[in-house]
Each structure stands twice: as C-alpha cells, then as structure tokens.
Tab-separated table of C-alpha atoms and ligand atoms in Angstrom:
chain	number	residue	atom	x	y	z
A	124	UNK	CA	0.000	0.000	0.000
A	125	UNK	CA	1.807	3.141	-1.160
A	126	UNK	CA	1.364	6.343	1.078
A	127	UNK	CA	0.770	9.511	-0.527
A	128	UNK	CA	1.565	13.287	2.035
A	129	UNK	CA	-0.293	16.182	0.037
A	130	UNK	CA	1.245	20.083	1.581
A	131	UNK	CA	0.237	18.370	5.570
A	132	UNK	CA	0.113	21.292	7.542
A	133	UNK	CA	0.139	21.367	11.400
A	134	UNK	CA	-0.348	24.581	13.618
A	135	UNK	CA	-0.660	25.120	17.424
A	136	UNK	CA	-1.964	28.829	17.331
A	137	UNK	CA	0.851	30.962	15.685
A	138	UNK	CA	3.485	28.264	16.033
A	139	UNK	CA	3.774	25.522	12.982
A	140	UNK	CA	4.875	22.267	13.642
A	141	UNK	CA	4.673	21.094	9.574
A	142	UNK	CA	4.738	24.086	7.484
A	143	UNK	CA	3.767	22.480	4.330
A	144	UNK	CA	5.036	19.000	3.653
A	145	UNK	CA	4.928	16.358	0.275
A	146	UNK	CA	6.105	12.917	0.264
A	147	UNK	CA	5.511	9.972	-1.579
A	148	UNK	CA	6.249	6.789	-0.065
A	149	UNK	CA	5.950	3.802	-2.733
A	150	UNK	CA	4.261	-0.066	-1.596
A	151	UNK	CA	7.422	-1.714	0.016
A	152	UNK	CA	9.670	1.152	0.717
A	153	UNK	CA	10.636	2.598	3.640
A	154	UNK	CA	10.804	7.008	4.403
A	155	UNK	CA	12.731	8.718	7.094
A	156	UNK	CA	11.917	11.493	8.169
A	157	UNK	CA	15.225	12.772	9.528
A	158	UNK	CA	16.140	16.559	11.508
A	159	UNK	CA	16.940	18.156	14.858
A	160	UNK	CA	14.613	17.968	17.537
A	161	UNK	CA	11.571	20.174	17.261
A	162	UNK	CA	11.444	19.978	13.131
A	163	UNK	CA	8.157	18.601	13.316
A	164	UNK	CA	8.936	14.347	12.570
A	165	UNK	CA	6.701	13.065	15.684
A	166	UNK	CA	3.868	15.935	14.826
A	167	UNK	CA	4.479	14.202	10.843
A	168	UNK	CA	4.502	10.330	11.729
A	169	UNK	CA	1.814	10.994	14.263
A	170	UNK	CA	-0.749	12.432	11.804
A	171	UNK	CA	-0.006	9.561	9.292
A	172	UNK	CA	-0.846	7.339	12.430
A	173	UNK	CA	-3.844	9.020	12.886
A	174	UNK	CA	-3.215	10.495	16.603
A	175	UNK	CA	-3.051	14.352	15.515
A	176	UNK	CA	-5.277	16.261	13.157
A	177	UNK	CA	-3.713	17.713	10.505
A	178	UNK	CA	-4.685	21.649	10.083
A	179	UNK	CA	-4.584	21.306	6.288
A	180	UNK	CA	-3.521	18.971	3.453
A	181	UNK	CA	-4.266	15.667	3.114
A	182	UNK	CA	-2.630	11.827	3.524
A	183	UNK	CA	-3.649	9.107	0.933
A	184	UNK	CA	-2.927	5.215	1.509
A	185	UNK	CA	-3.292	2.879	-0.827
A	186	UNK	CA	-5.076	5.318	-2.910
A	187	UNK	CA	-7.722	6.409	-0.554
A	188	UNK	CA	-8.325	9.194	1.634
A	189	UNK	CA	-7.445	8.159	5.393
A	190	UNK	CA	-7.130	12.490	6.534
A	191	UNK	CA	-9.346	12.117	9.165
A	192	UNK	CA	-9.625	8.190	9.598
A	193	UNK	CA	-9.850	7.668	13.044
A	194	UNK	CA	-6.355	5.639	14.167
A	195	UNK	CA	-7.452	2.530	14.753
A	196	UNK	CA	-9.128	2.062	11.483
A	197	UNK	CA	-5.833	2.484	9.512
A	198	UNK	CA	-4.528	-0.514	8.915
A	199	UNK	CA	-0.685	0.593	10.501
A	200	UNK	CA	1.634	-0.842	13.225
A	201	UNK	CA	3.451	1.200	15.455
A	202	UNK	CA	6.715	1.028	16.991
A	203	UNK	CA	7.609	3.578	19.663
A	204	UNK	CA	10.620	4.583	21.334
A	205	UNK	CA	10.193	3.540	24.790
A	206	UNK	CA	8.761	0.277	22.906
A	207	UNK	CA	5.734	0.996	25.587
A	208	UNK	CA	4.872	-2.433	26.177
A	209	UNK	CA	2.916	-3.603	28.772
A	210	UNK	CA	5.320	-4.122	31.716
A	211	UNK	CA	3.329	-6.978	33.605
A	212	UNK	CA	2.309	-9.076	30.172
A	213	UNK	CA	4.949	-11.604	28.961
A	214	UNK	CA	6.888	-11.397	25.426
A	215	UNK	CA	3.937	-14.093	24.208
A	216	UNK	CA	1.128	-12.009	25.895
A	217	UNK	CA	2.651	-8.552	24.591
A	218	UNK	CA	2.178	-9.491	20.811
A	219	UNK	CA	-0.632	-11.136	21.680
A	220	UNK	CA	-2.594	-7.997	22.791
A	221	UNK	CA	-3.691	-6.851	18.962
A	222	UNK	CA	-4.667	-10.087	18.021
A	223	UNK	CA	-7.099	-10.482	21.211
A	224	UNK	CA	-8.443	-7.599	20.569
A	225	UNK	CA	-9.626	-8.426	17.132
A	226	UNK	CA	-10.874	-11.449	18.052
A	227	UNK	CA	-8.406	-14.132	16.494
A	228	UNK	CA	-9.187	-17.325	17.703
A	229	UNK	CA	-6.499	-18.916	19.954
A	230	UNK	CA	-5.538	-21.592	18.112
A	231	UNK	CA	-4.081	-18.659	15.287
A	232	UNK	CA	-3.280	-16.500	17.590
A	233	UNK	CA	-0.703	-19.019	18.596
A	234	UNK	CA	0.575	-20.085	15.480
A	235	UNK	CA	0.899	-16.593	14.331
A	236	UNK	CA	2.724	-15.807	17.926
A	237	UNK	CA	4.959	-18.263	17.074
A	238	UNK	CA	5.985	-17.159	13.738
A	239	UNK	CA	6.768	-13.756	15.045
A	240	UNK	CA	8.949	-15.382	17.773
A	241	UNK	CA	10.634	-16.937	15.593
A	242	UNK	CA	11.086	-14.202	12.475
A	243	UNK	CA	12.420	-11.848	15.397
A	244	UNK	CA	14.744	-14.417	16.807
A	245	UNK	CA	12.616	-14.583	20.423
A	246	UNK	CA	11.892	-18.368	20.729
A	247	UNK	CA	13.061	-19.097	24.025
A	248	UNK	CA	11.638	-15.775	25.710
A	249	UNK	CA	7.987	-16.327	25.450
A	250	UNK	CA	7.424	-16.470	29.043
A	251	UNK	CA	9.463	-13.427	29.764
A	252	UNK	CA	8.397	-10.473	31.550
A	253	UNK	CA	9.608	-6.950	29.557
A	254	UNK	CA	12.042	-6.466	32.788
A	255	UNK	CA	13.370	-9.500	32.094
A	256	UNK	CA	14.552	-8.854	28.405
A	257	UNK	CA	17.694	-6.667	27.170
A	258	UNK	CA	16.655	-3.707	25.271
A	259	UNK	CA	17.314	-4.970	22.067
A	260	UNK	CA	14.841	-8.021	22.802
A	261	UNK	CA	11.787	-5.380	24.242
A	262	UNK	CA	12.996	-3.534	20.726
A	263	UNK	CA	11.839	-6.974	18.980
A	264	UNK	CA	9.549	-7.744	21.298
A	265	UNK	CA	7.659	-4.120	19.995
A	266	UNK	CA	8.272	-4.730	16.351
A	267	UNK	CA	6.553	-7.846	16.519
A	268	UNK	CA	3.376	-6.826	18.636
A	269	UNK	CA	3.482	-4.394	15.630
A	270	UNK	CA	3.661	-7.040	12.731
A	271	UNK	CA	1.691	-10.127	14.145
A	272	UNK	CA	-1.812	-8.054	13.214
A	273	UNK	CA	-0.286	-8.225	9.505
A	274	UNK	CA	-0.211	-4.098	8.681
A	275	UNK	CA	-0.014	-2.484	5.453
A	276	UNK	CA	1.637	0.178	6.338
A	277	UNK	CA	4.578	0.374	9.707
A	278	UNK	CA	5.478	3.664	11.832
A	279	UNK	CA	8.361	3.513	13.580
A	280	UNK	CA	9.178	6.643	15.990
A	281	UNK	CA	12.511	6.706	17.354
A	282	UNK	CA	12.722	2.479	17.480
A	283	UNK	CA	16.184	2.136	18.407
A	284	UNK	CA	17.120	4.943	20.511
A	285	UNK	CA	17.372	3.292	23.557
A	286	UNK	CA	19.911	1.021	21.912
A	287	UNK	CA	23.486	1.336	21.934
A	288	UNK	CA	25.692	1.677	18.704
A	289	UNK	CA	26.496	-1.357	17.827
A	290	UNK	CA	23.148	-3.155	18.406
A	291	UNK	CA	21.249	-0.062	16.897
A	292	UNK	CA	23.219	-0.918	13.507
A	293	UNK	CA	22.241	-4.807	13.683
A	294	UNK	CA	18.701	-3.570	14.306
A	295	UNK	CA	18.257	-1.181	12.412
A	296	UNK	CA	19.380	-3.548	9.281
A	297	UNK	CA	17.221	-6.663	10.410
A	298	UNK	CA	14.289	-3.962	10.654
A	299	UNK	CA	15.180	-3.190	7.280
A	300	UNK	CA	14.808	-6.833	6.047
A	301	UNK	CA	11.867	-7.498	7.452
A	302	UNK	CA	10.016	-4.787	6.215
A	303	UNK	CA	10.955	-5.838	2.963
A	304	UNK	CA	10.202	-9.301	3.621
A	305	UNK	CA	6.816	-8.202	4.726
A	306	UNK	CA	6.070	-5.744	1.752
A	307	UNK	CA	5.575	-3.134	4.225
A	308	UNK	CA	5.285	0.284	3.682
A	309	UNK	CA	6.817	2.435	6.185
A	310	UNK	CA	7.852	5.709	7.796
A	311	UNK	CA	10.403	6.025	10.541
A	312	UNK	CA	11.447	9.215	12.414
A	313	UNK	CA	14.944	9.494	13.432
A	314	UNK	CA	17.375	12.312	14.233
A	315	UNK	CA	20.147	9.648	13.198
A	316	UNK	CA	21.267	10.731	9.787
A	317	UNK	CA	23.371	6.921	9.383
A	318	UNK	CA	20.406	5.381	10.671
A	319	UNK	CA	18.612	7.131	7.816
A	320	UNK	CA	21.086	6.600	5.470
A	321	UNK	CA	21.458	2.782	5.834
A	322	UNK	CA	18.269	2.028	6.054
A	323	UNK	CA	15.451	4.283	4.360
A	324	UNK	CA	14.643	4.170	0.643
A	325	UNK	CA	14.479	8.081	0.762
A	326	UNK	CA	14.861	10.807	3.085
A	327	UNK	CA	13.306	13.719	4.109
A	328	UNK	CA	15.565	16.094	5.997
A	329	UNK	CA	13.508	18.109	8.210
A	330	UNK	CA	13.957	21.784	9.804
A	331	UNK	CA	11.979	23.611	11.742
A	332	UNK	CA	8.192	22.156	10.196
A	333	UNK	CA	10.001	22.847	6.729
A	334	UNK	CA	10.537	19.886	4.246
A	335	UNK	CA	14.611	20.990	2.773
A	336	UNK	CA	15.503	17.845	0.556
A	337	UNK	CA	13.797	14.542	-0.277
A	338	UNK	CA	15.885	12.235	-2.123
A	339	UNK	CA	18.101	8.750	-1.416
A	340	UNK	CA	21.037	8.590	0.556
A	341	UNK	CA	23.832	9.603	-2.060
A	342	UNK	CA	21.684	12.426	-3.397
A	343	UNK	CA	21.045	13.863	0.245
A	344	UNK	CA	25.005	13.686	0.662
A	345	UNK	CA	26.476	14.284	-2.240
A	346	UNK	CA	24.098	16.846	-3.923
A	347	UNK	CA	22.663	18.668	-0.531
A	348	UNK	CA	19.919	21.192	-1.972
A	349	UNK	CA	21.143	24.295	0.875
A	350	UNK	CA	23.684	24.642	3.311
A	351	UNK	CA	21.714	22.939	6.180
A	352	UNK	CA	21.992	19.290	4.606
A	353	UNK	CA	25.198	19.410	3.826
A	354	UNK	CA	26.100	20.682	7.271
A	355	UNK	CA	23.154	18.084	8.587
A	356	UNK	CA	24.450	14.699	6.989
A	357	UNK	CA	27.793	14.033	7.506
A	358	UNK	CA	30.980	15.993	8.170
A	359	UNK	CA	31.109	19.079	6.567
A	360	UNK	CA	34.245	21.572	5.494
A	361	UNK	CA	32.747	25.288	4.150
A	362	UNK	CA	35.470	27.137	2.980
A	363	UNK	CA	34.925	30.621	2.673
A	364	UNK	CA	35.370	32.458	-0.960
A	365	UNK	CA	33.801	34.265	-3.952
A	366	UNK	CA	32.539	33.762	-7.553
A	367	UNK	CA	35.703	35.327	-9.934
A	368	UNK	CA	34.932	34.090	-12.988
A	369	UNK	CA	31.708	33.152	-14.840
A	370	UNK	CA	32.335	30.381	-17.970
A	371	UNK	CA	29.814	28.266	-20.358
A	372	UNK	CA	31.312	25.252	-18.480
A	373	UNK	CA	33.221	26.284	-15.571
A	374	UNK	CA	32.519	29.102	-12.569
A	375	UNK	CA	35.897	30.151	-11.105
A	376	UNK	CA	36.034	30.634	-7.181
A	377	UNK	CA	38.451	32.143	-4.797
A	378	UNK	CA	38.640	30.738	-1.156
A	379	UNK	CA	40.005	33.244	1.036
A	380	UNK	CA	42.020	30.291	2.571
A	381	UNK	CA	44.420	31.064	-1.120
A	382	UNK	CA	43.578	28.582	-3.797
A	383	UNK	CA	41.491	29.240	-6.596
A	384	UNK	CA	38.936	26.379	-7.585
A	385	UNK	CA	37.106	25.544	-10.998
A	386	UNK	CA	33.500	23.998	-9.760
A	387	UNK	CA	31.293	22.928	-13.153
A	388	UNK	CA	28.887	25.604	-13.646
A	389	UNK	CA	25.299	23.815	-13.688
A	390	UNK	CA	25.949	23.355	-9.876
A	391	UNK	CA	27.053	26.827	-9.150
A	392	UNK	CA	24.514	29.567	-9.027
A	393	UNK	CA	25.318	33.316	-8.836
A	394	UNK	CA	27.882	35.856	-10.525
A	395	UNK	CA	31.207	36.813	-10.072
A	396	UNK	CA	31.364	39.168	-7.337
A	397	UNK	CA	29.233	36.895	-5.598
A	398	UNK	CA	29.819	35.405	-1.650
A	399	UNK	CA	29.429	32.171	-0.059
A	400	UNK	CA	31.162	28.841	0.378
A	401	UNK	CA	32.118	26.075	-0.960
A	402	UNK	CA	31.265	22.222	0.862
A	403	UNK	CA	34.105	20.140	0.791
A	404	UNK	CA	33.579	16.698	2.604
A	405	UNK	CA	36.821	15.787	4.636
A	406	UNK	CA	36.760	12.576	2.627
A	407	UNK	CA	37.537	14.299	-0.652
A	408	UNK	CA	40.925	15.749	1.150
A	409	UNK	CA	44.475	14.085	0.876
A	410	UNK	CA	47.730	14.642	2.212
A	411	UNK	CA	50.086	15.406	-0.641
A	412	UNK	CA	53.856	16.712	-1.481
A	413	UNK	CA	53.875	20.418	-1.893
A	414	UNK	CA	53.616	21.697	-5.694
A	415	UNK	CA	50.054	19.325	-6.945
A	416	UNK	CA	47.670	21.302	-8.337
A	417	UNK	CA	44.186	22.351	-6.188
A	418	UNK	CA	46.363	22.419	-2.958
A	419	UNK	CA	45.592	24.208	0.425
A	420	UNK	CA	48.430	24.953	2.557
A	421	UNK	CA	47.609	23.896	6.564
A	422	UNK	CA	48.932	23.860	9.881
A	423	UNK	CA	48.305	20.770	11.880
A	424	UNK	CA	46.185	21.432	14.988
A	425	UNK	CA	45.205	17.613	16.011
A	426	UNK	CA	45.465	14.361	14.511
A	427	UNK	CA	42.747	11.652	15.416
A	428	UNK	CA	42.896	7.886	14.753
A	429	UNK	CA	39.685	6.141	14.395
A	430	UNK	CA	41.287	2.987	12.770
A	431	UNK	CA	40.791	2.318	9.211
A	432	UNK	CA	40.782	6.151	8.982
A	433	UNK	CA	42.494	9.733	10.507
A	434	UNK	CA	41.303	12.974	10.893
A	435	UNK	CA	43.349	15.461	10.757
A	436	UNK	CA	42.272	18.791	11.819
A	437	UNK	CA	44.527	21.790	10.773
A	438	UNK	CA	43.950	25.619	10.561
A	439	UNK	CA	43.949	27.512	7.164
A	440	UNK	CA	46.041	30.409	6.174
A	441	UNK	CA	42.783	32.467	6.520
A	442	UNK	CA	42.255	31.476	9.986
A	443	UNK	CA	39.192	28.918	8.803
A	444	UNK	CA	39.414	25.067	10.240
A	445	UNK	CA	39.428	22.232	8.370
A	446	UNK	CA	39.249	18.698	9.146
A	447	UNK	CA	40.881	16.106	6.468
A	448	UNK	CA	39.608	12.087	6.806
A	449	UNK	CA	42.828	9.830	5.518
A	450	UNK	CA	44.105	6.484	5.765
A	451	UNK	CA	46.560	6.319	8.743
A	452	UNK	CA	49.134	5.411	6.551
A	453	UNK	CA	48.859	8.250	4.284
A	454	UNK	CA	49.745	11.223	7.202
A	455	UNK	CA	53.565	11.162	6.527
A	456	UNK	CA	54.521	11.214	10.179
A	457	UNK	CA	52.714	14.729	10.221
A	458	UNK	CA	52.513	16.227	13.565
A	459	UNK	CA	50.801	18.913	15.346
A	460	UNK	CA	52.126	22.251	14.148
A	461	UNK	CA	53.440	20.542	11.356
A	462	UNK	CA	52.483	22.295	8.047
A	463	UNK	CA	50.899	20.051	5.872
A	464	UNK	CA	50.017	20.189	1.732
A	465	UNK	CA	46.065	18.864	1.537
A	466	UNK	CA	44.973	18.314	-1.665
A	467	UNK	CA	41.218	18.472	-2.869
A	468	UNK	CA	39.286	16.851	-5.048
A	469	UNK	CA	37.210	19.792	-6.880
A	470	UNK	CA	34.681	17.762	-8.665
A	471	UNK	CA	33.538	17.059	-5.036
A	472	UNK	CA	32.825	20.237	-4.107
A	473	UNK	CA	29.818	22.175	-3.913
A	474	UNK	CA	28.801	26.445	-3.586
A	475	UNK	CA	26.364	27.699	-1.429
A	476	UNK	CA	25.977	31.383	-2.276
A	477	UNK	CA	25.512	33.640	0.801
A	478	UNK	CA	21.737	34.955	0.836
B	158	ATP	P1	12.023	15.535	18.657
B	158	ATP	O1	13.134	14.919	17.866
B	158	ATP	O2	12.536	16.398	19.767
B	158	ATP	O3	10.968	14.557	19.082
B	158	ATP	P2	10.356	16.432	16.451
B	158	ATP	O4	11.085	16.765	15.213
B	158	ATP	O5	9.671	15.120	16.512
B	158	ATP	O6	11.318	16.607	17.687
B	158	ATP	P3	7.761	17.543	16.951
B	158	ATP	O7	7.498	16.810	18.209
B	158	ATP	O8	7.046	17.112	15.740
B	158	ATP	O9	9.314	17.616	16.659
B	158	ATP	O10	7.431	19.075	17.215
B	158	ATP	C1	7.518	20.096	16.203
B	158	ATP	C2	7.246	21.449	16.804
B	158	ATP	O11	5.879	21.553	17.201
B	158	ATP	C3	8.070	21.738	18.041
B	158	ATP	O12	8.494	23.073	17.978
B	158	ATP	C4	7.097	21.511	19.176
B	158	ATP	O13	7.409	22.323	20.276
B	158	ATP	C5	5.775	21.910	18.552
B	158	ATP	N1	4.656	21.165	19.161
B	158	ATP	C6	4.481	19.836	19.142
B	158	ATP	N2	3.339	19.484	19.778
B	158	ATP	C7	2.782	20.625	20.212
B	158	ATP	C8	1.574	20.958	20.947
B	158	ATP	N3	0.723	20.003	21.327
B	158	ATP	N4	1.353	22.256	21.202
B	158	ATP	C9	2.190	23.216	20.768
B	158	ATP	N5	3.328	22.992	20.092
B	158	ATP	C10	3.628	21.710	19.803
C-alpha cells in the first residue's frame, strides 16, 4: 500500500509544527523522516498514524483518503521509542494484545505468535516479563506486537534509541529486512542521519516544520539542496570564498584560505562578485607533497585515529578550520604544528551562495 503526504500542515496557534510538507512513499519502501529535535517528525509520523489532526492537506494510503480516519481504522503498526509495552504481560502475551483484541481465535493467535517469535529471533523468551529482556529483545519484542496483526503500512518513531551503537546498527538492518520481507510500507522518524542513510529508501531532511531535501542517501550527501543538509548529513568543510569568474562550463572561485577552484557551472549559481562557500567533505581531502595542483596549505592542529581512517584537523592560512579524513598510513609522520600540503578533489565540491 503506497502512502501519498499532500502540503500536511500542522499549527498550534501561531506556532507551525509542519509548514507544508509532500512525500511519496511507494508499496514496500521505507521514508525517514530525519532533523533536529523540534522539526516537526513526531507531529508528521503521528498524523499519518492518525493520533493528531492535521490543520490542512491531506494523507492518501493505498489510494484512498485516510485524513481524518480515526487511528485505529488504519490498517498501521506502530513502533515507539520507549517500545511501551505492557510491563506486567509476557513477550507471548505482549504481541498477543492486537490479536485479542480483534478477536483471532487462539488456536491462530498461537501459530501466528509463534511465527513472530521466531522471524524476530525470540523463541526461548515467550514467558518473559519486559524487565526480564535486554533492550534490544523489548525492541523486537515491539516490532513484533506491531507485525503479528499483519499491517499495510509500519510507523516507527525513534525504534532504536534506547539502543546502543552497535546493536542499533544490527537492528536497524534486520528492521530493514523485514520490512521488505513483509512488503511493508513504512515511515520512521529518526534524528540519526546513518540510521537514515542505511536504512530508508528516501529521506526527508527536516527543519523547523520545513521539508529541505527529499531524495536517497547519495543524493542527500552528495548533492545537498542548501547549506543545512550538507552541514546536517555528515561531516562538513565550508570554505569561505567568492565567484571570480563566470564560464559556459566552468565558474571560477576564490577561497580566502588562497587557492582558486574551478567547480562545473550547472551546480554553481550566482555571478562573479558573488559570496558564499564552498562544501568540501573531509573525505575528498588528501595529504600530498607540496607543488600538486588544487592544494591548500595547513597547519596541523590535532590528529585523530579512528582505525581504518584519521582525521586530521589543521587551521587555514585564513584562519578557517578544516578537518581532512585519511588512511593512517597516508599522514607522513605529520605532527601537530606541522604544516601540511592537503589536496582536494574539486569535482567534489559544492557552492552555497551567501543569501
Ligand atoms: P524531537 O526529535 O525532539 O521529538 P520532532 O522533530 O519530533 O522533535 P515535533 O514533536 O514534531 O518535533 O514538534 C515540532 C514542533 O511543534 C516543536 O516546535 C514543538 O514544540 C511543537 N509542538 C508539538 N506538539 C505541540 C503541541 N501540542 N502544542 C504546541 N506545540 C507543539
């Protein structure tokens, strides 16, 4: 069942949750909605899930018009953060609780227990009380109280928050399975950008009730439509500089940190004369000899190792910071205060005009 978000609009008097949001989420995909706290995600997934009336716009499932469907009518299961299951109800009886309630007969109602034991890797832990189970298992526990009634569509707020790193990862993957497995539609809020990015379909980066970019993961990052994203998703280097030169092909710019950069000129908008600065993703930095071509001259602040890769943080002749992400073995013994030759890759860098 595909979902379809028409301009949803939610206000509390003069202050607006949703400004004016569009989204469509295709049968068997999965939407984030991803931003910093307050940017309207929960007010978003909740109206979807039927729990807040929008103010204006509409939300189509499956083709029809479930606006102002009361919740439990819509055929969607919900995952919350705190997992909010019943704290004196076993595992069994937890997932149980949807099925009772639409009268499935017991004999199903086992069997179909049972499978979601099973698909969620919980045999064994029927019995168990929710104080009895680790986080990750009430996490699973959750998911399948959500899936046992068979939804179209899933809402996930915040499902793996309480979770630490590692297990959040593992989760967040197997939640990713199964929702294909199941043919589920879904919508999950996070404020997790590589949550979002391993796991959703598309995105929709969120700030302050304003919708600023819906697209997949390597659009989001590599092609951020405004400054925000690209500071948003992943580390971000904005170099400071101006528009000299305007070419058919190629926009000339001048970073105040002394190099002069040739971005293509479809993704450069302005006119020489023009302010701003240019995105340059520590990943698209190396360490070089002096004298290469598209080099910035640094001073090493801080060098940190985080295994397969190293940051190295260094200050630019204009006074601007700038973090570089290398393989270890690339640094050249470089040391704080060291000055160090970083070479960039310009086709990987993007302008953001000052408004
Ligand atoms: P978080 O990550 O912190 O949960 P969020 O992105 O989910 O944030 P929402 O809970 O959707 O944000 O809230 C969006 C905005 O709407 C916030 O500024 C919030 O204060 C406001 N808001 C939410 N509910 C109400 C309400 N019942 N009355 C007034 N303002 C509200």
């Amino acid at each position: 069942m595909d979902i379809e978000i028409n301009h949803l609009r939610k206000t509390y008097g003069s202050a607006v949750a949703v400004a004016d949001l569009s989204a469509k989420v295709p049968q068997g995909q999965m939407l984030a909605l991803l931003g910093p706290s307050g940017c309207g995600k929960t007010t978003t997934l909740r109206m979807v899930a039927g729990f807040i009336e929008p103010t204006s716009g509409s939300i189509r499932a499956g083709g029809s018009d479930i606006t102002r469907m009361p919740a439990h009518k819509r055929d969607t299961g919900l995952v919350f953060q705190n997992y909010a299951l019943f704290p004196h109800m076993s595992a069994a009886e937890n997932i149980a609780f949807g099925l009772r309630r639409r009268g499935v007969a017991r004999a199903e109602r086992e069997q179909r227990i049972g499978v979601m034991l099973d698909k969620l890797k919980l045999s064994g832990l029927a019995d168990r009380l929710p104080r009895q189970l680790s986080g990750g298992q009430q996490q699973r526990v959750a998911v399948a109280r959500a899936l046992v009634i068979n939804p179209s569509i899933l809402l996930l707020d915040e499902p793996f928050s309480n979770l630490d790193a590692k297990l959040r990862e593992s989760t967040g993957l197997e939640m990713s399975r199964l929702q294909r497995e199941f043919g589920l539609t879904s919508i999950f809020v996070t404020h997790d950008q590589t949550e979002a990015m391993s796991i959703a379909d598309t995105i929709a980066v969120m700030k302050d009730g304003e919708l600023q970019q819906l697209g997949n993961a390597s659009e989001i990052y590599q092609k951020p439509a405004n400054r925000f994203v690209a500071d948003f998703i992943g580390r971000a280097n904005f170099l400071p500089g101006h528009i000299a030169d305007r070419k058919e092909a190629h926009v000339s710019i001048v970073l105040t940190a002394g190099l002069t950069v040739e971005l293509q000129a479809d993704g450069v908008g302005g006119s020489p004369g023009d302010e701003g600065e240019v995105l340059l993703r520590p990943e698209a930095i190396s360490v070089t000899d002096a004298g290469q071509a598209n080099t910035l001259k640094a001073t090493v602040e801080q060098i940190s190792y985080q295994g397969s890769i190293a940051n190295l943080h260094g200050r630019l002749p204009d006074g601007s910071a700038i973090v570089a992400s290398v393989p270890p073995d690339t640094l050249r013994g470089l040391a704080p205060g060291d000055a160090a030759s970083l070479v960039i890759r310009a086709n990987a860098m993007r302008w953001f005009g000052r408004r």
